[in-house]
Amino acid sequence: MTATAGLALDGLTVGYPHRRVVHDASFAVPRGSVTAIVGPNGCGKSTLLRAVARLHQPDFGTVRADGHGLWQLTRRQAARHVALFPQAPRAPEAVTVAGLVRYGRHPHQGLLRQWSREDERAVHEALEATGTRALAAERLDRLSGGQRQRCWLAMVLAQQTPVVLLDEPTSALDLGHVIDVLSLVRTVAAAGRTVVMVLHDLASAARYADTVIAMKDGRVIAQGAPPRDIVDGPLVKELYAVQADILTAPGDAAPIVVPRAPGA
């Protein structure tokens, strides 16, 4: 792993009984950057994140976060280096927003270290960063989908790990909330954290990420920084079996993917 890599995978291979899901994935993510993993459903994106987060043990390969081999650490130690926003998060019934965000401090607790001012400050900063401070006393299950998404992000940020993994953080959000969440992701990276996120929207990945990694059938088939170096018609066709035109956004020159109508 290079001196500036916040996360590095080398030959990561992950599977289930009788089925290999991720094949020999190798890449390095610079500290303080955003990497988006894209690809069709079932290509292994979420399984890869779960292996990085120590929720699914790989068959082969290594995962290192800020120089630490994650699978050589205890689960609690690893949780101080990597935090995961899962695809379908579940909270205890009737938990408040503040109660949820406090769960992010669990890896920092122990017999000799109880709740502290540092923990309280981390929770406060996470609520502020996600714009959820006014919701702190509200029950999570009574909030809108967009509000709940930001609250889960606050919990991940409160964990204060150098590496943040986000599995489809914009799923089921309207356009305004998508922009809010992805703008927050950029802010998190600007503060020095390494962010790796799974996205379905290739155009959003190209606009908000520093690097795009494309997966198909469990393999990394392309990666590029900046994303415009790899986001083109042939890649869209290979990933999604769709013909598309790639336009250039007038403001920031980000690639815009415009699928063609069948037969066009």
Coordinates of C-alpha atoms in Angstrom, one line a residue:
M1 CA 0.0 0.0 0.0
T2 CA 1.3 3.4 -0.9
A3 CA 2.0 6.0 1.8
T4 CA -1.1 8.0 0.8
A5 CA -3.5 5.1 0.5
G6 CA -6.4 5.2 3.1
L7 CA -7.7 1.8 2.0
A8 CA -6.0 -1.0 0.0
L9 CA -7.3 -4.3 -1.3
D10 CA -5.0 -6.9 -2.6
G11 CA -6.4 -10.0 -4.3
L12 CA -9.6 -9.9 -2.3
T13 CA -11.7 -13.0 -3.1
V14 CA -15.0 -13.5 -1.3
G15 CA -17.7 -16.1 -1.6
Y16 CA -20.5 -18.3 -0.2
P17 CA -20.6 -22.1 -0.1
H18 CA -20.4 -23.3 -3.7
R19 CA -20.4 -19.8 -5.1
R20 CA -17.6 -17.2 -5.6
V21 CA -18.9 -13.6 -5.5
V22 CA -15.8 -11.4 -5.6
H23 CA -12.8 -12.4 -7.7
D24 CA -9.3 -11.1 -7.0
A25 CA -10.2 -7.5 -6.3
S26 CA -7.2 -5.2 -6.0
F27 CA -7.2 -1.4 -5.8
A28 CA -6.0 1.4 -3.5
V29 CA -8.0 4.4 -2.4
P30 CA -6.1 7.6 -1.5
R31 CA -6.8 9.2 1.9
G32 CA -9.2 12.1 1.8
S33 CA -10.9 11.0 -1.5
V34 CA -14.2 9.6 -2.6
T35 CA -14.4 6.4 -4.6
A36 CA -17.6 5.1 -6.1
I37 CA -18.1 1.4 -7.0
V38 CA -20.7 0.9 -9.8
G39 CA -22.0 -2.1 -11.7
P40 CA -25.2 -4.1 -12.3
N41 CA -27.2 -5.8 -9.5
G42 CA -25.6 -8.9 -8.2
C43 CA -22.1 -8.1 -9.4
G44 CA -20.5 -8.3 -5.9
K45 CA -20.4 -4.6 -4.8
S46 CA -22.1 -5.0 -1.5
T47 CA -20.3 -8.3 -0.7
L48 CA -17.0 -6.5 -1.3
L49 CA -18.0 -3.7 1.2
R50 CA -19.0 -6.3 3.8
A51 CA -15.7 -8.0 3.5
V52 CA -13.9 -4.7 4.0
A53 CA -16.0 -4.0 7.0
R54 CA -15.3 -7.5 8.5
L55 CA -18.9 -8.7 8.2
H56 CA -18.0 -11.4 5.7
Q57 CA -14.7 -13.2 5.9
P58 CA -12.8 -13.3 2.5
D59 CA -11.5 -16.6 1.1
F60 CA -8.2 -15.0 0.0
G61 CA -6.6 -11.6 -0.1
T62 CA -5.9 -8.7 2.3
V63 CA -7.7 -5.5 3.3
R64 CA -5.6 -2.7 4.9
A65 CA -7.0 0.6 6.3
D66 CA -4.4 3.3 7.1
G67 CA -1.8 0.6 7.1
H68 CA -3.7 -1.8 9.4
G69 CA -4.6 -5.3 8.3
L70 CA -8.3 -5.3 9.2
W71 CA -8.7 -9.1 9.4
Q72 CA -5.7 -9.3 11.9
L73 CA -7.6 -7.0 14.3
T74 CA -10.4 -7.7 16.7
R75 CA -13.8 -6.7 15.6
R76 CA -13.8 -3.7 18.0
Q77 CA -10.4 -2.6 16.9
A78 CA -11.4 -2.8 13.2
A79 CA -14.5 -0.7 14.0
R80 CA -12.2 2.1 15.0
H81 CA -10.8 2.1 11.5
V82 CA -13.7 1.4 9.2
A83 CA -17.4 2.3 9.5
L84 CA -20.2 0.9 7.3
F85 CA -23.5 2.4 6.3
P86 CA -25.4 -0.7 5.2
Q87 CA -27.8 -1.1 2.4
A88 CA -30.8 -1.7 4.6
P89 CA -30.0 -0.4 8.1
R90 CA -32.3 -1.4 11.0
A91 CA -32.6 0.4 14.3
P92 CA -34.0 -0.8 17.6
E93 CA -37.7 0.0 18.0
A94 CA -38.6 3.5 19.1
V95 CA -34.9 4.7 19.2
T96 CA -34.4 8.4 19.1
V97 CA -32.1 10.1 16.6
A98 CA -29.6 11.0 19.4
G99 CA -29.8 7.4 20.7
L100 CA -29.0 6.1 17.2
V101 CA -26.1 8.4 16.7
R102 CA -24.6 7.4 20.1
Y103 CA -24.4 3.8 18.8
G104 CA -21.6 5.1 16.6
R105 CA -19.4 5.5 19.7
H106 CA -19.8 1.9 20.8
P107 CA -16.3 0.8 19.4
H108 CA -14.7 3.4 21.6
Q109 CA -16.3 2.2 24.8
G110 CA -15.0 -0.5 27.2
L111 CA -14.6 -1.5 30.8
L112 CA -12.0 1.2 31.4
R113 CA -13.5 3.8 29.1
Q114 CA -17.1 5.0 29.7
W115 CA -19.1 7.8 28.0
S116 CA -17.0 10.9 27.9
R117 CA -17.0 14.5 26.7
E118 CA -15.1 13.3 23.7
D119 CA -18.0 11.0 22.9
E120 CA -20.5 13.8 23.4
R121 CA -18.6 16.1 21.1
A122 CA -18.4 13.4 18.4
V123 CA -22.2 13.0 18.5
H124 CA -22.8 16.7 18.5
E125 CA -20.4 17.2 15.5
A126 CA -22.1 14.3 13.6
L127 CA -25.6 15.8 14.2
E128 CA -24.3 19.2 13.0
A129 CA -22.6 17.9 9.9
T130 CA -25.7 16.0 8.8
G131 CA -28.2 18.8 9.7
T132 CA -30.0 16.5 12.1
R133 CA -29.4 18.3 15.4
A134 CA -33.0 19.6 15.5
L135 CA -34.2 16.0 15.2
A136 CA -32.1 14.6 18.1
A137 CA -35.1 14.0 20.3
E138 CA -37.4 12.6 17.6
R139 CA -38.1 8.9 17.1
L140 CA -36.3 7.6 14.0
D141 CA -39.3 5.6 12.8
R142 CA -41.4 8.8 12.6
L143 CA -39.1 10.6 10.2
S144 CA -39.1 10.7 6.4
G145 CA -36.9 8.5 4.4
G146 CA -34.5 11.3 3.6
Q147 CA -34.3 12.4 7.3
R148 CA -33.6 8.8 8.4
Q149 CA -30.9 8.4 5.8
R150 CA -29.1 11.5 7.2
C151 CA -29.5 10.2 10.7
W152 CA -27.8 6.9 9.8
L153 CA -25.0 8.9 8.2
A154 CA -24.7 10.8 11.4
M155 CA -24.2 7.5 13.3
V156 CA -21.5 6.5 10.9
L157 CA -19.7 9.8 11.2
A158 CA -19.9 9.7 15.0
Q159 CA -17.8 6.5 14.8
Q160 CA -15.0 8.8 13.7
T161 CA -13.2 6.2 11.5
P162 CA -10.6 7.2 8.9
V163 CA -12.4 5.0 6.4
V164 CA -16.2 5.3 5.7
L165 CA -18.1 2.7 3.6
L166 CA -21.5 3.7 2.2
D167 CA -23.7 1.0 0.6
E168 CA -26.2 2.8 -1.7
P169 CA -26.5 5.9 0.6
T170 CA -28.9 7.6 -1.8
S171 CA -31.4 4.7 -2.4
A172 CA -35.0 5.8 -2.4
L173 CA -34.2 9.5 -2.0
D174 CA -35.5 12.3 -4.2
L175 CA -33.2 14.4 -6.2
G176 CA -32.8 17.1 -3.6
H177 CA -31.9 14.7 -0.9
V178 CA -29.5 12.8 -3.2
I179 CA -27.6 16.1 -3.8
D180 CA -27.6 16.8 0.0
V181 CA -26.2 13.4 0.8
L182 CA -23.5 13.3 -1.9
S183 CA -22.5 16.9 -1.1
L184 CA -22.1 15.7 2.5
V185 CA -19.9 12.9 1.3
R186 CA -17.6 15.4 -0.4
T187 CA -17.4 17.4 2.9
V188 CA -16.5 14.2 4.8
A189 CA -13.7 13.5 2.4
A190 CA -12.5 17.1 2.5
A191 CA -12.0 16.7 6.2
G192 CA -9.5 13.9 5.6
R193 CA -11.6 10.7 5.7
T194 CA -11.5 8.1 2.9
V195 CA -14.9 7.3 1.5
V196 CA -15.9 4.3 -0.6
M197 CA -19.5 4.1 -1.7
V198 CA -21.7 1.9 -3.8
L199 CA -23.9 3.8 -6.2
H200 CA -26.4 2.7 -8.9
D201 CA -26.4 6.1 -10.7
L202 CA -23.4 6.2 -12.9
A203 CA -23.8 9.9 -13.6
S204 CA -23.8 10.8 -9.8
A205 CA -20.8 8.5 -9.3
A206 CA -18.9 10.4 -12.1
R207 CA -19.8 13.8 -10.7
Y208 CA -19.2 13.3 -7.0
A209 CA -16.4 10.7 -6.9
D210 CA -12.7 11.2 -7.5
T211 CA -12.4 7.6 -8.7
V212 CA -14.9 5.2 -10.2
I213 CA -14.5 1.5 -10.0
A214 CA -16.7 -0.6 -12.3
M215 CA -17.5 -4.2 -11.4
K216 CA -19.1 -7.0 -13.4
D217 CA -19.6 -10.6 -12.5
G218 CA -17.5 -10.1 -9.3
R219 CA -14.5 -8.6 -11.0
V220 CA -13.1 -5.1 -11.3
I221 CA -13.3 -4.4 -15.0
A222 CA -12.3 -0.7 -15.1
Q223 CA -11.2 2.0 -12.8
G224 CA -10.4 5.6 -13.5
A225 CA -9.5 8.9 -11.9
P226 CA -11.0 11.3 -12.9
P227 CA -14.1 9.3 -13.7
R228 CA -14.5 10.9 -17.2
D229 CA -11.5 8.8 -18.2
I230 CA -13.5 5.6 -18.2
V231 CA -17.2 6.6 -18.3
D232 CA -18.1 6.1 -21.9
G233 CA -20.6 4.3 -24.1
P234 CA -18.7 1.0 -24.3
L235 CA -18.5 0.8 -20.5
V236 CA -22.2 1.4 -20.1
K237 CA -22.9 -1.2 -22.7
E238 CA -20.6 -3.8 -21.0
L239 CA -22.1 -3.1 -17.5
Y240 CA -25.8 -2.7 -18.2
A241 CA -26.3 -4.0 -21.8
V242 CA -27.6 -0.6 -22.7
Q243 CA -26.7 1.7 -25.6
A244 CA -26.0 5.2 -24.2
D245 CA -24.7 8.6 -25.3
I246 CA -22.3 10.3 -23.0
L247 CA -22.7 14.1 -22.8
T248 CA -20.6 16.6 -21.0
A249 CA -22.1 18.8 -18.3
P250 CA -21.6 22.5 -19.0
G251 CA -20.7 23.4 -15.5
D252 CA -18.1 20.9 -14.4
A253 CA -17.5 18.7 -17.5
A254 CA -18.8 15.7 -15.6
P255 CA -20.1 12.9 -17.9
I256 CA -23.9 12.6 -18.3
V257 CA -25.2 9.2 -19.3
V258 CA -28.2 9.3 -21.6
P259 CA -29.6 5.9 -22.4
R260 CA -30.9 5.4 -26.0
A261 CA -34.4 4.2 -26.6
P262 CA -34.6 0.6 -27.8
G263 CA -34.0 0.4 -31.5
A264 CA -32.5 4.0 -31.6

